[in-house]
XYZ file of C-alpha atoms in Angstrom:
551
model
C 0.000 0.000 0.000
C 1.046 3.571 -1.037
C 0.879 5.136 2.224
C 2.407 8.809 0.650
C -0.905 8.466 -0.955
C -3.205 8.464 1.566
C -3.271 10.613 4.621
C -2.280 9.008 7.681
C -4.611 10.823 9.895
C -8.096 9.484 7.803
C -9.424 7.024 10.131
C -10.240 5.176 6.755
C -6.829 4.718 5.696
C -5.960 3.754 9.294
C -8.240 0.867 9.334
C -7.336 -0.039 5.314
C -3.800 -0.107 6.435
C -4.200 -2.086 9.774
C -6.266 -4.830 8.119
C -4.367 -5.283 5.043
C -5.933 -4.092 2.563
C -4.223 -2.648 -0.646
C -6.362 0.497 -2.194
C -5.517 2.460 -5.281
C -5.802 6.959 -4.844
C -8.562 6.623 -6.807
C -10.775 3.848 -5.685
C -9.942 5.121 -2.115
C -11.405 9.043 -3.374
C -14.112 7.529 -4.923
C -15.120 5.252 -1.630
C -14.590 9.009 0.173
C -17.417 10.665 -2.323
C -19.559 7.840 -2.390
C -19.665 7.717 1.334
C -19.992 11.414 1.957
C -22.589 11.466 -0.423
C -24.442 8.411 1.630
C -23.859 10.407 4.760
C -25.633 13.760 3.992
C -28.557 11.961 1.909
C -28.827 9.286 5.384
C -28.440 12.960 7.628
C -31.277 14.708 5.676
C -33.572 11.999 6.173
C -32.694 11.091 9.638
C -33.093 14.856 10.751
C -36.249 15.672 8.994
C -37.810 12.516 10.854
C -36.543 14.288 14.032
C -38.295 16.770 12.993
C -41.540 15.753 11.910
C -41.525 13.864 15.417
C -40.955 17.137 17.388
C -43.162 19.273 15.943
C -45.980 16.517 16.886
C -44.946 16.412 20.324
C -44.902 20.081 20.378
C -47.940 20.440 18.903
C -49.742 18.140 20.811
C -48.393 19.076 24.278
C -49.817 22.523 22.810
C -53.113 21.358 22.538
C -53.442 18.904 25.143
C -55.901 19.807 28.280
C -54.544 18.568 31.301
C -56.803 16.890 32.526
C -58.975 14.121 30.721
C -62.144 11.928 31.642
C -60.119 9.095 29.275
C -57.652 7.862 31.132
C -55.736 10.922 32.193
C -51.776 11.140 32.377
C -50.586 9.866 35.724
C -49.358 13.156 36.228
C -51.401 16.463 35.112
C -49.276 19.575 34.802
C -51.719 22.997 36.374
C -53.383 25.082 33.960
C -51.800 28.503 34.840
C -51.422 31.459 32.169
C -47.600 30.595 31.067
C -46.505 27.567 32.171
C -42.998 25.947 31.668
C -43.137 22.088 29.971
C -41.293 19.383 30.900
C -38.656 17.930 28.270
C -40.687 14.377 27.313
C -38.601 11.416 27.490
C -38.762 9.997 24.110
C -39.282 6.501 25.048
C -42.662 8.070 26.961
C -43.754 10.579 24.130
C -47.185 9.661 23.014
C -45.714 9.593 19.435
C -42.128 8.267 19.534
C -39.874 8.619 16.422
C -39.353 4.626 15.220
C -35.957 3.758 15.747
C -36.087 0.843 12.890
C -34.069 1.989 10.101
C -33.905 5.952 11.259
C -30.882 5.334 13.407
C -28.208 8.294 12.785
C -25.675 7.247 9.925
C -22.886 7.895 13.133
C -24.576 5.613 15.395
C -23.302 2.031 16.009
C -25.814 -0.360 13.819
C -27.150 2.556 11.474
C -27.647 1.060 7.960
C -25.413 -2.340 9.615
C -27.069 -4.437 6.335
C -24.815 -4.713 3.492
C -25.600 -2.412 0.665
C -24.739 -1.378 -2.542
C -22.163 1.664 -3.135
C -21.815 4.142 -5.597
C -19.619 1.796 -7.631
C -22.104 -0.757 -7.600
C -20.202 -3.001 -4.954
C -21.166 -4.574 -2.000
C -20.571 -2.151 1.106
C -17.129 -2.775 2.831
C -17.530 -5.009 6.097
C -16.090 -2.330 7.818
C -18.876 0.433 7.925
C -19.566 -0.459 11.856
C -16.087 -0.323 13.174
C -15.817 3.162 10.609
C -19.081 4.750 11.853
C -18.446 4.003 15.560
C -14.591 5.407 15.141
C -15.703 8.356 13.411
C -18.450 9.076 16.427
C -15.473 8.690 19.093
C -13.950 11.683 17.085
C -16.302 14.018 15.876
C -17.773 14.191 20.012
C -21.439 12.616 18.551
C -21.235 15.760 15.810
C -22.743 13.325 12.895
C -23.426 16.387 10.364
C -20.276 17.484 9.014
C -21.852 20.056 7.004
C -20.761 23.563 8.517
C -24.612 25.524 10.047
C -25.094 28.817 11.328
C -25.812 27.365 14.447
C -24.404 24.126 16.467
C -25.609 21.051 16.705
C -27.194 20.015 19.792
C -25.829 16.312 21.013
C -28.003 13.538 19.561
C -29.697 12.892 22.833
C -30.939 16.696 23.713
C -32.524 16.021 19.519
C -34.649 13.587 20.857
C -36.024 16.163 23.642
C -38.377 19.159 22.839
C -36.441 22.191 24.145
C -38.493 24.148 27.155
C -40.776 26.649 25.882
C -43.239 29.044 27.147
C -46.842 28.608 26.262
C -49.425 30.648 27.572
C -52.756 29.560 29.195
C -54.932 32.424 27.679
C -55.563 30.516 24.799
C -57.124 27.827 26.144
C -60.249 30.135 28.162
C -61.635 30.938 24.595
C -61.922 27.039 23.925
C -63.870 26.693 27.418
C -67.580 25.286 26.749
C -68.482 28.708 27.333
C -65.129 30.856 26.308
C -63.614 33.412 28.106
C -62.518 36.461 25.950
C -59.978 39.142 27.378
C -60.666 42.522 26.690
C -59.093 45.871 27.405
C -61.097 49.148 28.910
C -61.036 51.758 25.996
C -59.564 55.192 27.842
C -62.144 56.618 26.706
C -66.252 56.380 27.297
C -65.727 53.108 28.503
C -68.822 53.112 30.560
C -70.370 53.262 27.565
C -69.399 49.453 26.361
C -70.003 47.836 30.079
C -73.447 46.214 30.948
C -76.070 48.658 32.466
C -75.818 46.565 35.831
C -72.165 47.965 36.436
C -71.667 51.619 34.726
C -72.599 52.778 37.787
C -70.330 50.828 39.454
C -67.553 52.060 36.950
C -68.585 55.475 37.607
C -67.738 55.527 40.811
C -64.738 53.703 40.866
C -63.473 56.434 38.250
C -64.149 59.391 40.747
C -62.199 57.269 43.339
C -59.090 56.969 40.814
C -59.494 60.372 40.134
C -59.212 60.745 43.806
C -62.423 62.860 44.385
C -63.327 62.813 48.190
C -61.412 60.125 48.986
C -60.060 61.532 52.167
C -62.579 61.812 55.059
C -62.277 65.624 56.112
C -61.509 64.616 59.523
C -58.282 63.408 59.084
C -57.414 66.876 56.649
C -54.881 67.511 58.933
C -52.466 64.340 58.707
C -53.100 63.906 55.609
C -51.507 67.077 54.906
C -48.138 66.407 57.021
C -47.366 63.464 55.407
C -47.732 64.529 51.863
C -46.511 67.868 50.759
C -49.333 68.365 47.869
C -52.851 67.900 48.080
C -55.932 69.245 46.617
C -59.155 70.287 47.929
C -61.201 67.970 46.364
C -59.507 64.946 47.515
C -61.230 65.720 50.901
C -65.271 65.161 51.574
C -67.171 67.299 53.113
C -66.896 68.025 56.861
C -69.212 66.352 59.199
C -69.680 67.372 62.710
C -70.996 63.748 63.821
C -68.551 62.978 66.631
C -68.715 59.080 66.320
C -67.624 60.069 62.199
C -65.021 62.405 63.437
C -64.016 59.195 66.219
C -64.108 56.381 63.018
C -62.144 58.614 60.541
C -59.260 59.029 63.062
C -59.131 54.986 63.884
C -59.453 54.115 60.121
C -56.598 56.372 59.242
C -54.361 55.056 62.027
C -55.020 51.312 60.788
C -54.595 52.717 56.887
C -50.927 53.907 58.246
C -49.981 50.762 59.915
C -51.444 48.581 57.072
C -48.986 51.003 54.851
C -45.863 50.136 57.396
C -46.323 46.364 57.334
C -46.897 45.938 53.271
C -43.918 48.398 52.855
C -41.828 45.933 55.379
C -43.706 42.676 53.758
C -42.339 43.762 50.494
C -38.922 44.557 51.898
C -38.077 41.086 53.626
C -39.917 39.523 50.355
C -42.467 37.595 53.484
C -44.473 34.867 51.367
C -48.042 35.271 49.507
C -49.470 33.817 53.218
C -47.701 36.494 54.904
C -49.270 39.238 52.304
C -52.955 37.527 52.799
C -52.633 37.740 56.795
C -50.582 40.975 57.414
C -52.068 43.221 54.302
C -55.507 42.018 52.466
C -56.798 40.661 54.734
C -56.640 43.658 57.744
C -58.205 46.060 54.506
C -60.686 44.054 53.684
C -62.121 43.828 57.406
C -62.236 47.783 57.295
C -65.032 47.653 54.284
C -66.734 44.300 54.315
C -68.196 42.398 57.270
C -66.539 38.758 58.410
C -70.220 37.517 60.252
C -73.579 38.781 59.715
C -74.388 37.265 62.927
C -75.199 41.106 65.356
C -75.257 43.422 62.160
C -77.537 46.059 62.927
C -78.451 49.280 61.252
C -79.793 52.250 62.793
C -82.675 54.111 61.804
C -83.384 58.166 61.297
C -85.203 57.342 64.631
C -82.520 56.089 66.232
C -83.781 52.779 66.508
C -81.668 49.587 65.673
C -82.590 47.151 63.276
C -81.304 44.059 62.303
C -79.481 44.340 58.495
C -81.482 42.517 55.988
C -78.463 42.437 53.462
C -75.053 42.540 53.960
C -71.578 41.948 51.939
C -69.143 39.755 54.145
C -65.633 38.915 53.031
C -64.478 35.103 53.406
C -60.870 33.868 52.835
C -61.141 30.697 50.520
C -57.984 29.579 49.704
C -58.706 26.023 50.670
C -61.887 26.001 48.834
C -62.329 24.064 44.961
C -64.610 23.859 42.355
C -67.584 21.577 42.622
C -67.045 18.532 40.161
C -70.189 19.180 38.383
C -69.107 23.251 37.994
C -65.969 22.238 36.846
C -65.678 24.101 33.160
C -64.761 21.575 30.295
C -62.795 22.295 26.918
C -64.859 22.076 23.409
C -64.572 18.412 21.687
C -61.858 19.027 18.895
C -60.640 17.096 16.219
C -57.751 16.055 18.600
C -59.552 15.170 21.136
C -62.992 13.907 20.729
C -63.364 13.058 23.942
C -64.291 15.299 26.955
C -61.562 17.048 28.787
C -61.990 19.241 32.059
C -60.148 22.470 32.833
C -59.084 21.509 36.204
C -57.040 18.522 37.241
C -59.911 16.492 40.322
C -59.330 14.147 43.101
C -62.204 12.486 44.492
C -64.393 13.518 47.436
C -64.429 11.004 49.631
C -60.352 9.890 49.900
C -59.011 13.045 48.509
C -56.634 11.129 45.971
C -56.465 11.383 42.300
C -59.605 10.808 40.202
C -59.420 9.746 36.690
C -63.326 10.502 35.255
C -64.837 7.395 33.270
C -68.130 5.685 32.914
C -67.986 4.563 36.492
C -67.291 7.709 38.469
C -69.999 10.622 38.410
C -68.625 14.476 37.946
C -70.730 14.863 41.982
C -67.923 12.747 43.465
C -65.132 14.427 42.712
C -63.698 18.181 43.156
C -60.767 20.102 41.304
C -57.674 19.930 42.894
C -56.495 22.014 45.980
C -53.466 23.400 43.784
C -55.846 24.083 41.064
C -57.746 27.004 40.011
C -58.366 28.125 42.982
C -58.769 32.038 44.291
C -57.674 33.737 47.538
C -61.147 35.841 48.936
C -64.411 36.277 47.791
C -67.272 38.314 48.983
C -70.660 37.246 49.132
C -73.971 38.523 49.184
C -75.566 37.416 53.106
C -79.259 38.136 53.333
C -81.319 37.417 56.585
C -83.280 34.298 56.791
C -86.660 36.060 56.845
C -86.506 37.313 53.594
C -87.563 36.145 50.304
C -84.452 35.869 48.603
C -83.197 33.501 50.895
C -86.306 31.672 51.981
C -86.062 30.842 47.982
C -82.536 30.036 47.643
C -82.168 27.497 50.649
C -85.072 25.823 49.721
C -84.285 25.348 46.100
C -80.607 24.547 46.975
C -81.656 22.214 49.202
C -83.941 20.132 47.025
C -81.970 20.520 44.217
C -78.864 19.042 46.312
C -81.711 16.094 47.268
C -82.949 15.180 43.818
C -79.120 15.070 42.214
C -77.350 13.582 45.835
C -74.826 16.291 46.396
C -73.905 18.672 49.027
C -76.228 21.714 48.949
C -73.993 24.362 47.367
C -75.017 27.521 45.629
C -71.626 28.650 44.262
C -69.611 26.818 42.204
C -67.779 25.389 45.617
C -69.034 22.980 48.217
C -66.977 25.091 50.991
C -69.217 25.113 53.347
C -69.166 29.253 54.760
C -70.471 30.179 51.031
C -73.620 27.356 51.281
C -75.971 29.675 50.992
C -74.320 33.253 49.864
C -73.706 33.559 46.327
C -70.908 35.162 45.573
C -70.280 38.530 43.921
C -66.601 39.412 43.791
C -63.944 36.733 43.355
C -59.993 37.931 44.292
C -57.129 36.201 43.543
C -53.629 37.438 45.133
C -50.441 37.092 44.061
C -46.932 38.101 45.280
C -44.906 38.619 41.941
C -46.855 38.338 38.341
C -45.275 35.125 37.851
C -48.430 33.136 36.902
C -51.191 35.645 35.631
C -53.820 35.186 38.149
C -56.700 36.401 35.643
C -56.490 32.661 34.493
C -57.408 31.698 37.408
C -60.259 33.929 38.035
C -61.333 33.443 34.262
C -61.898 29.677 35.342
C -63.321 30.139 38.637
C -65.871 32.444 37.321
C -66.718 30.397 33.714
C -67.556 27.337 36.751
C -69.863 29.909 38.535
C -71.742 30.799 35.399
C -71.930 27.157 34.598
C -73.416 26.363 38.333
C -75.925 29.366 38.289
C -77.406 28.669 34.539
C -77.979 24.393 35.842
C -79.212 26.103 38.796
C -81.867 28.272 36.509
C -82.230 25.016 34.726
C -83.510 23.024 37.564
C -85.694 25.873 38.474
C -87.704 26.177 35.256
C -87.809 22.185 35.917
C -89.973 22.713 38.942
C -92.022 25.232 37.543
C -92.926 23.085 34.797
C -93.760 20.637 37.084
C -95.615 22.477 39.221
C -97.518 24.159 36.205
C -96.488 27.202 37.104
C -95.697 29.845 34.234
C -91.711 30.809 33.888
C -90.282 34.261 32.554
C -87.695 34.530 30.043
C -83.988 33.588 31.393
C -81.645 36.967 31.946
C -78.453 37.028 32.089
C -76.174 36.996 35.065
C -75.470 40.065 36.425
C -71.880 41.409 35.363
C -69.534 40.219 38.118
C -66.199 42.506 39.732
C -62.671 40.578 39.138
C -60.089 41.326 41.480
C -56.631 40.582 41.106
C -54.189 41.615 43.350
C -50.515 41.543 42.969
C -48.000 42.786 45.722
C -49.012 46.066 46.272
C -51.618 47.029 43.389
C -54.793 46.251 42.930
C -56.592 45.771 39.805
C -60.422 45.068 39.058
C -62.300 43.382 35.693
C -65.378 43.052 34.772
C -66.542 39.650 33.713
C -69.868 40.131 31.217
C -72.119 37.463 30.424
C -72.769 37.068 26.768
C -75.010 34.232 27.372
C -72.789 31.823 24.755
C -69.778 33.447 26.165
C -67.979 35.379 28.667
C -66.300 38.516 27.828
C -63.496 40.145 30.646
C -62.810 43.928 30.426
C -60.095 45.380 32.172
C -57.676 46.398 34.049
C -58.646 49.191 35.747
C -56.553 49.779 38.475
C -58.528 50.721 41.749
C -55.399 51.475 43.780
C -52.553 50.136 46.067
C -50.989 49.813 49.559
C -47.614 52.195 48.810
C -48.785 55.183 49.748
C -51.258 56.760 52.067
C -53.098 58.410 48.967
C -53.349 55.047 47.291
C -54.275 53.504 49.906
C -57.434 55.835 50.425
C -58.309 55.306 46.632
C -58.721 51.574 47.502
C -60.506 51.790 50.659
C -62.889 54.663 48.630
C -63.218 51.864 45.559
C -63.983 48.626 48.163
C -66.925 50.595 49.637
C -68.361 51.342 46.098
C -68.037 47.427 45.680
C -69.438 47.391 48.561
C -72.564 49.292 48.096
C -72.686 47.730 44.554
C -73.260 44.301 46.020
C -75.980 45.170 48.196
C -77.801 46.962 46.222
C -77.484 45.779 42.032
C -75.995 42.460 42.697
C -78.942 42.077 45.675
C -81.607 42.934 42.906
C -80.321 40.296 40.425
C -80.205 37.475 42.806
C -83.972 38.088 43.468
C -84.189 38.113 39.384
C -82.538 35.256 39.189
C -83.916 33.145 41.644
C -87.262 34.182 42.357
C -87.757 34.529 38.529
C -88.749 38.714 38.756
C -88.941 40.721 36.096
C -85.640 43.141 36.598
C -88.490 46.089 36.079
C -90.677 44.726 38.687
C -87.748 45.066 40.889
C -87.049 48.231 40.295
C -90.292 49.159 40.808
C -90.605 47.833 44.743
């Protein structure tokens, strides 16, 4: 063998030369073409497999609910508004690229059959012990064709790199879909439901800070910030016990300021932020136990309160298995998938749904989709309203054997109280918690219309004439998120749900912020017991919303 005609450092002519074998120049460049020429065809095919196989991963993982009633994944990843995905193990991937004859031309056993070259020969004998040497030195680098950018190693190929995907997308394919919407700056009272413009009203004059400031406190307002206007202050009041409340509100307001500012500071956890901040400001505006509520008449004579808007933490509490929202049927997937991952009732373990176990006996996970607060509308037992609703929850809970639940929840402080403002906190935007809200409240509208549902049921049966179904009353989103505080309004489009917002409704930073929220809780207040009141009795009692209005 001519070895000046070769080079010595061409792990061909190394293993030519070691077993013997005599080669002309030539033959030996034409071997070298032939098999380069192999190598890219075999690397074109092998990598557009690759690909084909990723992109179906991808897509599906894209497209995939989370949770299933067909024998879900033993593990369901949370439905959050941007998520991270797991790199799939190939050997697990629901479509895995077939190994058979699609092994890389550099891996040991690619193409190991005998087959014909360029020349029309049979393949040398040597092609394994040639393919594995040549992946010892080109470090699993198969492709030898230069790219703009470098290969990844062959076993990170097989792996869908970690992407972002965002949850949004998912609420408009909902069984009733959730659209996002933003407030126009402009008129945007105008494109809101009648049952909140009001609302929105005064929640602007509150951002615009217009009396926000009791007159009382004038004074220390005005030594801790250097410039005010008149007309953030109301007018003055010379009612003693007013003069007496102002002064203990604003001393809470300060301290609430001091222990968000040091909450923020020490970076305390989303519990600490629930316990040492919300929750303090939300006991300020909304009641924690009708139980004692009196109001006092003109006379001077004490009443008991007939309605009243209480606050409840519900951080524990999940959606009803029967409220939980499920995703359209799709080409994909033809069969029924739920929004929320469940465990069942009884053990609290994972529930996969099939023919066997009913939607009543199970609830969505305690991780999932779950909110921080909500406040409910309490009315007193002797009234109508709730004469009506305990009754009807009560036998509708009896004719379908499940807890008696109003609300999309079986948590058992919000039985009887439906709820008119859901909140969901958060201490960094991490996870947008308007999914979760968008998903909590699509379950309430589906609990309320098979409420509505069963009650033009028992009219029927009763032979009793029904009135046309309204909508549900627009319903106040709040989503909190360290110090601000942001509101939505969730619409009812009857097929659909459509969410308008932000509008920001203010913060905990400062003591003028902080007075813009505490002005903007006490409109929601006020909203809840009176509009939100008025379309429970609509709903319920089947009343003509003019009727109402009318008493």
């Amino acid at each position: 063998m001519d070895n000046a005609s070769l080079s010595s450092e061409d792990p061909l002519d190394m293993l030519f030369e070691a077993h013997g074998y005599a080669i002309s120049p030539e033959r030996a460049t034409e071997i070298r073409s032939s098999r380069k020429r192999r190598r890219e065809q075999q690397h074109r095919e092998c990598d557009s497999r690759i690909q084909g196989w990723l992109q179906s991963i991808e897509n599906q993982v894209e497209s995939e609910p989370q949770s299933t009633l067909r024998e879900p994944p033993a593990k369901r990843a949370r439905l959050d508004d941007s998520v991270e995905e797991t790199q799939l193990n190939h050997s697990h991937a629901p479509h895995t690229i077939p190994l058979e004859d699609t092994l890389m031309p550099s891996m040991p056993g690619a193409n190991s059959s005998p087959a014909p070259d360029a020349a029309g020969g049979k393949r040398c004998r040597h092609t394994l012990i040639y393919s594995t040497l040549k992946l010892l030195i080109t470090s699993g680098a198969p492709d030898e064709t230069p790219t703009d950018q470098p290969r990844r190693p062959l076993h990170l190929q097989l792996l869908p790199t970690k992407r972002k995907c965002t949850m949004k997308t998912n609420l408009k394919k909902l069984e009733k879909p959730v659209h996002t919407k933003p407030l126009p700056q402009k008129d945007a009272s105008e494109i809101l439901p009648e049952d909140v413009r009001g609302l929105f009203r005064s929640l602007d004059d509150a951002i615009n800070r217009i009396q926000v400031i009791p007159y009382e406190v004038k004074e220390e307002i005005t030594t801790m910030v250097s410039r005010v206007f008149p007309h953030y202050f109301s007018d003055p009041d010379p009612d003693v016990e007013r003069v007496t409340n102002a002064k203990a509100t604003f001393g809470v307001l300060r301290e609430i300021i001091q222990v968000a500012a040091e909450t923020a500071e020490y970076q305390r956890h989303e519990c600490a932020w629930n316990s040492h901040v919300y929750e303090p400001l939300l006991k300020l505006v909304f009641s924690s136990n009708i139980m004692g509520a009196t109001n006092v008449t003109s006379a001077g004579i004490q009443q008991p309160q007939k309605v009243r808007a209480r606050w409840e933490p519900i951080m524990s509490a999940t959606i009803a298995g029967d409220s939980i929202p499920y995703y359209q049927p799709s080409a994909a997937h033809s069969s029924i998938h739920l929004a929320c991952s469940v465990t069942s009732l009884t053990d609290g373990g994972a529930a996969s749904i099939n023919s066997a176990v009913s939607l009543s006996e199970v609830q969505s996970r305690k991780d999932s989709k779950k909110v921080d607060f909500a406040v409910v509308l309490d009315v007193a037992e002797d009234e109508p309203l709730q004469k009506t609703i305990v009754e009807f929850i009560d036998h509708v809970s009896v004719a379908t054997g499940t807890l008696p639940h109003v609300n999309q929840t079986i948590y058992r402080p919000l039985n009887y109280s439906p709820i008119a403002v859901s909140i969901e906190a958060k201490v960094q935007s991490v996870k947008d918690p308007l999914v979760q809200l968008s998903v909590w409240t699509a379950a309430w509208h589906k609990r309320m219309y098979g409420l509505r549902w069963h009650l033009g049921l028992m009219k029927i049966a009763c032979q009793q004439p029904t009135t046309p179904q309204p909508r549900l009353v627009t319903l106040p989103l709040i989503q909190i998120v360290g110090h601000s505080w942001q509101l939505y309004f969730a619409c009812d489009l009857e097929e659909s749900i459509r969410i308008y917002g932000p509008l920001p409704i203010g913060s905990t930073d400062s003591i003028l912020s902080i007075y813009v929220l505490m002005k903007s809780l006490e409109a929601i207040r006020k909203w809840i017991e009176d509009t939100f009141y008025n379309n429970m009795k609509s709903w319920f009692m089947c009343i003509n919303p003019e009727d109402i209005a009318c008493e």
